[in-house]
PDB file of C-alpha atoms in Angstrom:
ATOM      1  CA  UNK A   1    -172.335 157.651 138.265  1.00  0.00           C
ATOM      2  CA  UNK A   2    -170.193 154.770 137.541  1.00  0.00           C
ATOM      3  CA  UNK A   3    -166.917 155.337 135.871  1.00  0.00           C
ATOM      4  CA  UNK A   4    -166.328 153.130 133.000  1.00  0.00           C
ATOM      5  CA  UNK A   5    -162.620 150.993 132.692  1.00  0.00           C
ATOM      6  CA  UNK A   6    -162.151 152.991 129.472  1.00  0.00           C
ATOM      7  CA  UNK A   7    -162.130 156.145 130.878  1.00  0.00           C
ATOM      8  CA  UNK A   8    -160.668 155.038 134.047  1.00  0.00           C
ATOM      9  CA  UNK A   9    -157.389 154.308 131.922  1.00  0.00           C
ATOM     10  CA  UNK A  10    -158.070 157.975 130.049  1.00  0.00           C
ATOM     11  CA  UNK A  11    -157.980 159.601 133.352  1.00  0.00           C
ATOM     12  CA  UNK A  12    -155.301 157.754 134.700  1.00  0.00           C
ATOM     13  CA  UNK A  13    -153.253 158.630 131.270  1.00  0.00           C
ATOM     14  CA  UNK A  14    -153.979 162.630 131.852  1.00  0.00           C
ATOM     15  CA  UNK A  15    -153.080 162.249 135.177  1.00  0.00           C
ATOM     16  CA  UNK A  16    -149.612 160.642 134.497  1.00  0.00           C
ATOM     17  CA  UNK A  17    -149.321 162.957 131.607  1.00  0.00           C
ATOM     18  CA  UNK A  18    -149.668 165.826 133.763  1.00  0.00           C
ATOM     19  CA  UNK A  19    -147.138 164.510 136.123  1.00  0.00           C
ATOM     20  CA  UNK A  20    -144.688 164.622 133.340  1.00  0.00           C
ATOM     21  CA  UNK A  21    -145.013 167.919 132.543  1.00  0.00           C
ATOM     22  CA  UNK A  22    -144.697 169.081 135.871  1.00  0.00           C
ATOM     23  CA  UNK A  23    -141.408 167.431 135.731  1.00  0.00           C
ATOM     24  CA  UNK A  24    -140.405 168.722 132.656  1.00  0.00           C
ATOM     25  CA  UNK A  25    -141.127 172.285 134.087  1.00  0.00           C
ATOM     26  CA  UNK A  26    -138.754 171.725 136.496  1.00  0.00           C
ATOM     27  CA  UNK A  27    -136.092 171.359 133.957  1.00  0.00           C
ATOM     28  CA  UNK A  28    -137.161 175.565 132.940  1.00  0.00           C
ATOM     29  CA  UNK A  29    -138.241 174.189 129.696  1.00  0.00           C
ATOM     30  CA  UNK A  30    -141.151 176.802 130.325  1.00  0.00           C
ATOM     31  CA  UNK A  31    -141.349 180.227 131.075  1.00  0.00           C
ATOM     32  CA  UNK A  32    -143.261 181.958 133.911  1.00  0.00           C
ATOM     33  CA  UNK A  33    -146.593 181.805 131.815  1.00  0.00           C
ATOM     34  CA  UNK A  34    -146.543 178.034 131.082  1.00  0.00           C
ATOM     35  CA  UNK A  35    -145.058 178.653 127.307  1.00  0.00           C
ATOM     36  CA  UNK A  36    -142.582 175.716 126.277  1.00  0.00           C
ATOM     37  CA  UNK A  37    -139.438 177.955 125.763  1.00  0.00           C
ATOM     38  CA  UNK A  38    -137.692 177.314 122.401  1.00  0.00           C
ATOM     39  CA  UNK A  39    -134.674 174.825 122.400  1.00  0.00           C
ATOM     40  CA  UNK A  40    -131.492 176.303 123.104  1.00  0.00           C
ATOM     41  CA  UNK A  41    -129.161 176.424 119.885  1.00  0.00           C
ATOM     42  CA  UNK A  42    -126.386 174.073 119.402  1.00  0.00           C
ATOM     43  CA  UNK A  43    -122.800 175.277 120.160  1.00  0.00           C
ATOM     44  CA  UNK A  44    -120.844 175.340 116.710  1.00  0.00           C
ATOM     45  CA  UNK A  45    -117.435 173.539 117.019  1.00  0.00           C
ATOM     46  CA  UNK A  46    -114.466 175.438 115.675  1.00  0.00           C
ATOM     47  CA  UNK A  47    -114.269 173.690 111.850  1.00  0.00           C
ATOM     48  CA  UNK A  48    -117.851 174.731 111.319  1.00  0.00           C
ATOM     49  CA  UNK A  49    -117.369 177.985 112.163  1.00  0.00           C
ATOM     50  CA  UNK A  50    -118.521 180.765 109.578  1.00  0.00           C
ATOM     51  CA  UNK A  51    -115.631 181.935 107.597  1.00  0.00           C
ATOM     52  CA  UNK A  52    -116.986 183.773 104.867  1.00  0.00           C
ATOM     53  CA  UNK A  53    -118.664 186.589 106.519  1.00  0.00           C
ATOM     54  CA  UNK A  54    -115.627 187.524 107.795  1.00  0.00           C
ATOM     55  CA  UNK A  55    -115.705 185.827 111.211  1.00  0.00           C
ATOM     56  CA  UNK A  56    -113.072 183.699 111.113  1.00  0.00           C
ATOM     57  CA  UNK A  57    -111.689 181.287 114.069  1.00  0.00           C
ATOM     58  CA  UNK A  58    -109.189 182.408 116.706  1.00  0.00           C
ATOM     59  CA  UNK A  59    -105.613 181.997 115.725  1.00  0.00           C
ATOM     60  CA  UNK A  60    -104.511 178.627 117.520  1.00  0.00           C
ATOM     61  CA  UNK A  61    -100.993 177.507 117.891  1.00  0.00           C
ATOM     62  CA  UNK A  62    -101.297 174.196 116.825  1.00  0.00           C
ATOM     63  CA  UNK A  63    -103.499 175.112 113.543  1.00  0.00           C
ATOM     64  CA  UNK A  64    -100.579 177.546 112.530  1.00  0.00           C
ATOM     65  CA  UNK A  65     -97.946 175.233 113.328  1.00  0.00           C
ATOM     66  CA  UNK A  66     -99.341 173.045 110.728  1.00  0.00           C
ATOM     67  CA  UNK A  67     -99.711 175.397 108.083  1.00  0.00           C
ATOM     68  CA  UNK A  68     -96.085 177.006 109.274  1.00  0.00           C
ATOM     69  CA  UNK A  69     -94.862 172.752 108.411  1.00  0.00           C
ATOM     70  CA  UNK A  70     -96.704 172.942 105.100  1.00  0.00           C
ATOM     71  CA  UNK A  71     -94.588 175.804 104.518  1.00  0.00           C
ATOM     72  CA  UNK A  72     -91.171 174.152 105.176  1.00  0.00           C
ATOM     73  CA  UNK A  73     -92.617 171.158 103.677  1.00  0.00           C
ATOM     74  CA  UNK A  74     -93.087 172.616  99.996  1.00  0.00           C
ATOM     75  CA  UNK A  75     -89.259 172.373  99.186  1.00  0.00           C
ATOM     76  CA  UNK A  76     -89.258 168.608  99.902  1.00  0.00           C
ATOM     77  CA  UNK A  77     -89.554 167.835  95.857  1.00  0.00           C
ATOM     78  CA  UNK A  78     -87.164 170.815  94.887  1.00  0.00           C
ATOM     79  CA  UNK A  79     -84.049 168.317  93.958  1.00  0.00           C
ATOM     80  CA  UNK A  80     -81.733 169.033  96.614  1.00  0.00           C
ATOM     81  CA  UNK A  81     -80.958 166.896  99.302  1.00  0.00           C
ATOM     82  CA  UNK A  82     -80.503 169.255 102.150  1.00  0.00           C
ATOM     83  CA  UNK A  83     -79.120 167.541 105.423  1.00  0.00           C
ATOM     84  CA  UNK A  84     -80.980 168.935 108.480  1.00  0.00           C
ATOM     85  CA  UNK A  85     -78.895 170.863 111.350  1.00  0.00           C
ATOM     86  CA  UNK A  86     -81.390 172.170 113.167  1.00  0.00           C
ATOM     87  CA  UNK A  87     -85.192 173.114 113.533  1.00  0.00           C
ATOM     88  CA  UNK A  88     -87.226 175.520 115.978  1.00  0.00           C
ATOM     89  CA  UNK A  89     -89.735 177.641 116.712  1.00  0.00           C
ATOM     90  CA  UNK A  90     -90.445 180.786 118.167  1.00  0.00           C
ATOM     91  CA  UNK A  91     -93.543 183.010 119.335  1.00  0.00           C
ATOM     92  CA  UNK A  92     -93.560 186.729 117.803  1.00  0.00           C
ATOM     93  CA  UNK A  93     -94.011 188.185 121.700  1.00  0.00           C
ATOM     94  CA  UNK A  94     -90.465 186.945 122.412  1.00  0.00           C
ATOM     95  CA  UNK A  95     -87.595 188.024 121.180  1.00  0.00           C
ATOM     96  CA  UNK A  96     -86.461 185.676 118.269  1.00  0.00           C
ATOM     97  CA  UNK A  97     -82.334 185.215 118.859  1.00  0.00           C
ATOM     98  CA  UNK A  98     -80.640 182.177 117.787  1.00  0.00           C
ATOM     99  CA  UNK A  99     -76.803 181.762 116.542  1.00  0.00           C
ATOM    100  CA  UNK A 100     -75.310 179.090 114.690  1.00  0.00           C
ATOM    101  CA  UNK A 101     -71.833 178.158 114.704  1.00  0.00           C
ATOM    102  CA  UNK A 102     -71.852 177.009 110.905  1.00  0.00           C
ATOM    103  CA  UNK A 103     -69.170 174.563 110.768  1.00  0.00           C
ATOM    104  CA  UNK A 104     -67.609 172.199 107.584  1.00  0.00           C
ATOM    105  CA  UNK A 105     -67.788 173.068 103.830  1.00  0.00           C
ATOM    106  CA  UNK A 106     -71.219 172.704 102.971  1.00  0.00           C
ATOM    107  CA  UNK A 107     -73.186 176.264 102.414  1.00  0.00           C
ATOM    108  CA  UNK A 108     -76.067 176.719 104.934  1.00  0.00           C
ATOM    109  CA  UNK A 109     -79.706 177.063 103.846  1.00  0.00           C
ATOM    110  CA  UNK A 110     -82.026 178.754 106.291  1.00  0.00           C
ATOM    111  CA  UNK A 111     -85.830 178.094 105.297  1.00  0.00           C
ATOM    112  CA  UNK A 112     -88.045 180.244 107.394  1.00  0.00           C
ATOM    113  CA  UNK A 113     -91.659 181.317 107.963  1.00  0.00           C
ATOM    114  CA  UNK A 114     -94.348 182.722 109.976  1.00  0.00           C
ATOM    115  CA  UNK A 115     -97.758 182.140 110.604  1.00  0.00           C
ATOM    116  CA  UNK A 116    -100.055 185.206 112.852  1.00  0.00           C
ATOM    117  CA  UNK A 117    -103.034 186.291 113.727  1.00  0.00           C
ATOM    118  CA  UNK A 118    -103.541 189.323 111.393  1.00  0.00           C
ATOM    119  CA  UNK A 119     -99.812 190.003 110.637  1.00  0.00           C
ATOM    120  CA  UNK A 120     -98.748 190.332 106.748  1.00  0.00           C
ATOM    121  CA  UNK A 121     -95.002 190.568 107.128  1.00  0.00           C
ATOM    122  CA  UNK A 122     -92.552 190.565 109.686  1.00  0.00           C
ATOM    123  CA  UNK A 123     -88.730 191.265 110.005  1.00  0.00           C
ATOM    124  CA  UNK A 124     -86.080 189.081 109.897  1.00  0.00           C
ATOM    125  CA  UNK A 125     -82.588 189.924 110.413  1.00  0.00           C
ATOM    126  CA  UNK A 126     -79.272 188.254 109.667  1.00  0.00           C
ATOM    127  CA  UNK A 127     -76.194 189.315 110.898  1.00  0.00           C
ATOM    128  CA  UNK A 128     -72.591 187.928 110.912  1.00  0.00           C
ATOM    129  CA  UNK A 129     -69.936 190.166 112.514  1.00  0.00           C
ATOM    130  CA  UNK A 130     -70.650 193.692 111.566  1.00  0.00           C
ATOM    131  CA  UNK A 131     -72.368 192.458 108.747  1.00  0.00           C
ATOM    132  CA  UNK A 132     -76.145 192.669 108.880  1.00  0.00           C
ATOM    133  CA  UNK A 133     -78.909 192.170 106.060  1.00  0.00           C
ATOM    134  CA  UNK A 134     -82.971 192.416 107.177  1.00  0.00           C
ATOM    135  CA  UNK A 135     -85.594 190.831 104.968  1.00  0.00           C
ATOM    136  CA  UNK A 136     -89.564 191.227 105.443  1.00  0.00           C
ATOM    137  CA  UNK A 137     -90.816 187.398 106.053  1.00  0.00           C
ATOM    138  CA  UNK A 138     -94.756 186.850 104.515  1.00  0.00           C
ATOM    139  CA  UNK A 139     -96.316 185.059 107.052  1.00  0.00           C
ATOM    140  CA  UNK A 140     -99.348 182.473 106.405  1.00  0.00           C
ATOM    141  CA  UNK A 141     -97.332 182.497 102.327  1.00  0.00           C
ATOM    142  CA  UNK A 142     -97.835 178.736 100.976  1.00  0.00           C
ATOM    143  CA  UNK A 143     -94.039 178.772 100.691  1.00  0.00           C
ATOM    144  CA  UNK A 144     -91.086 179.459 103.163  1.00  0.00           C
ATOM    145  CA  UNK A 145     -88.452 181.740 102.424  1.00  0.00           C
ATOM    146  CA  UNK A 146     -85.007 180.578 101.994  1.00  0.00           C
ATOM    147  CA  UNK A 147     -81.872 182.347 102.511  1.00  0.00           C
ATOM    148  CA  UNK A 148     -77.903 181.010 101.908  1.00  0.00           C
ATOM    149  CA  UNK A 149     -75.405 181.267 104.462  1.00  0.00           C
ATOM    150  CA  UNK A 150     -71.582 180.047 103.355  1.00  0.00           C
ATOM    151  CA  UNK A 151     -69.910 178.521 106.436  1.00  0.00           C
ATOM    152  CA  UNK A 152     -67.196 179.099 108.160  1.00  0.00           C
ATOM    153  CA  UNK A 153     -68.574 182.324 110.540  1.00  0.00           C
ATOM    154  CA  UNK A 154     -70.893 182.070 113.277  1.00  0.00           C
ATOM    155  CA  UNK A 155     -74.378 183.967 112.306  1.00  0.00           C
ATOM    156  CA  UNK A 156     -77.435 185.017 113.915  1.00  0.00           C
ATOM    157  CA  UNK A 157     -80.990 185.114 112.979  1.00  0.00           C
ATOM    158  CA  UNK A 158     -83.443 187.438 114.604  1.00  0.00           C
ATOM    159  CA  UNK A 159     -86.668 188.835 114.994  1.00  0.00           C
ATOM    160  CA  UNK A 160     -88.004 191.699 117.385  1.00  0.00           C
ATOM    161  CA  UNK A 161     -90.935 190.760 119.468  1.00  0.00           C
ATOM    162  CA  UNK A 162     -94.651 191.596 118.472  1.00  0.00           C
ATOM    163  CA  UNK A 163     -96.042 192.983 121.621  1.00  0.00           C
ATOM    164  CA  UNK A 164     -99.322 190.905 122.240  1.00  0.00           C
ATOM    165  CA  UNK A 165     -99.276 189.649 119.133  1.00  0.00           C
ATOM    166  CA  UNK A 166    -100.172 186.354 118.336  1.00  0.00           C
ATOM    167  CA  UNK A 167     -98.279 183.979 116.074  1.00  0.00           C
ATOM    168  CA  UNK A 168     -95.029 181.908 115.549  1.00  0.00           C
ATOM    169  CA  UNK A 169     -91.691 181.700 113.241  1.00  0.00           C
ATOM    170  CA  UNK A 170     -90.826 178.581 112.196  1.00  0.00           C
ATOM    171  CA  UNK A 171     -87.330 177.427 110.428  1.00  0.00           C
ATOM    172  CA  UNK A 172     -85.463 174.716 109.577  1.00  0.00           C
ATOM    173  CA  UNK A 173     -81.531 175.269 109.111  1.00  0.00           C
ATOM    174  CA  UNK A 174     -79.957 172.336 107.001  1.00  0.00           C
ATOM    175  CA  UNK A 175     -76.599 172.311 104.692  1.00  0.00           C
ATOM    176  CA  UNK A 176     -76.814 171.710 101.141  1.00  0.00           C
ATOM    177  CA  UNK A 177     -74.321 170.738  98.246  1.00  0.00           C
ATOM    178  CA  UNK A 178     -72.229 173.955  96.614  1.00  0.00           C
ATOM    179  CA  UNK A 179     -74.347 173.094  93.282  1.00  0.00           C
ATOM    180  CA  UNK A 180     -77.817 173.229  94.969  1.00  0.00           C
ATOM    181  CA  UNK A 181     -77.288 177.158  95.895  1.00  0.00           C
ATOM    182  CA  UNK A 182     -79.551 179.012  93.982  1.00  0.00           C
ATOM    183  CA  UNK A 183     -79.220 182.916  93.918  1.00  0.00           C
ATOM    184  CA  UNK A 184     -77.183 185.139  96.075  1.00  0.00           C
ATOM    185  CA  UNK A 185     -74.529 182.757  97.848  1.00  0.00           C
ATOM    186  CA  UNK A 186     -74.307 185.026 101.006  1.00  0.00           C
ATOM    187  CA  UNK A 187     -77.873 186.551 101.559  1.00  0.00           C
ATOM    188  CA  UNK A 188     -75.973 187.972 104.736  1.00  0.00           C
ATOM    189  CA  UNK A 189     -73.865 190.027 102.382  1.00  0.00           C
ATOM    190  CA  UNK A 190     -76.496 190.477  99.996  1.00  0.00           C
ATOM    191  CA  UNK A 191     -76.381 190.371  96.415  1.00  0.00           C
TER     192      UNK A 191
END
């Protein structure tokens, strides 16, 4: 029997077609019986991550930095024009201890937050001298919390560590005009 061009090219098409699913075999995109396996699901980036059934993303330093700066940040418009001393950071597993020196005449503003992974509120202290005054911070709140500090005495802010907790304070200290001082003058002292 004499095989025909036509089915010459139809054999040599099955053949080559057969050659390519060897190949693709070899890539396991069949199981032991010959089945084509399903396609393996897409990895979900972190911004397209489920959030409403409760599974939200891993706390990430850099994420809650930003929201900590939107914090500060919301006092920009409030009609003062605070003049910056200092800003920093610190993560809730170490100890937060910083003191200031608060030189000149202008009262001291300190505006503070924190952003965590699953932590409401958090302690803050403030001492001067023997004096000492602790507030609960809200951390992840839209706004920072402020507190006034006259100057003149050295002071300390302060935090106890979170053990293996994860998270950060955020503050920016700046001085501000006698006028601009709203509420207690000396949150220290408490009002």
């Amino acid at each position: 029997m004499r095989i025909r061009p036509t089915l010459r090219l139809c054999l040599a098409t099955a053949a080559t077609a057969g050659l390519l699913v060897g190949c693709a075999d070899k890539d396991d995109s069949r199981d032991k019986h010959g089945e084509k396996k399903p396609a393996a699901q897409p990895t979900t980036s972190r911004s397209s991550q489920d959030t409403s059934s409760g599974n939200a993303p891993a706390w990430e330093p850099d994420d809650a930095l930003q929201r900590a700066e939107r914090a500060l940040d919301a006092y920009d418009d409030d009609g003062t024009n605070p003049k910056l001393v200092d800003t920093d950071t610190s993560y809730i597993a170490d100890r937060l201890a910083k003191t200031y020196e608060a030189p000149g005449d202008r009262p001291y503003r300190l505006d503070i937050t924190c952003n965590t992974d699953g932590i409401e509120e958090l302690t803050l202290t403030l001492t001067r001298g023997d004096e000492e005054q602790p507030y609960g911070i809200g951390c992840g709140d839209p706004e920072a919390d402020q507190f006034n500090i006259p100057p003149g005495k050295p002071f300390k802010i302060s935090a106890e560590p979170v053990k293996d907790g994860a998270g950060l304070f955020l503050w920016r200290l700046n001085t501000i005009a006698p006028e601009d001082v709203e509420g207690c003058e000396d949150d220290i002292k408490s009002c």
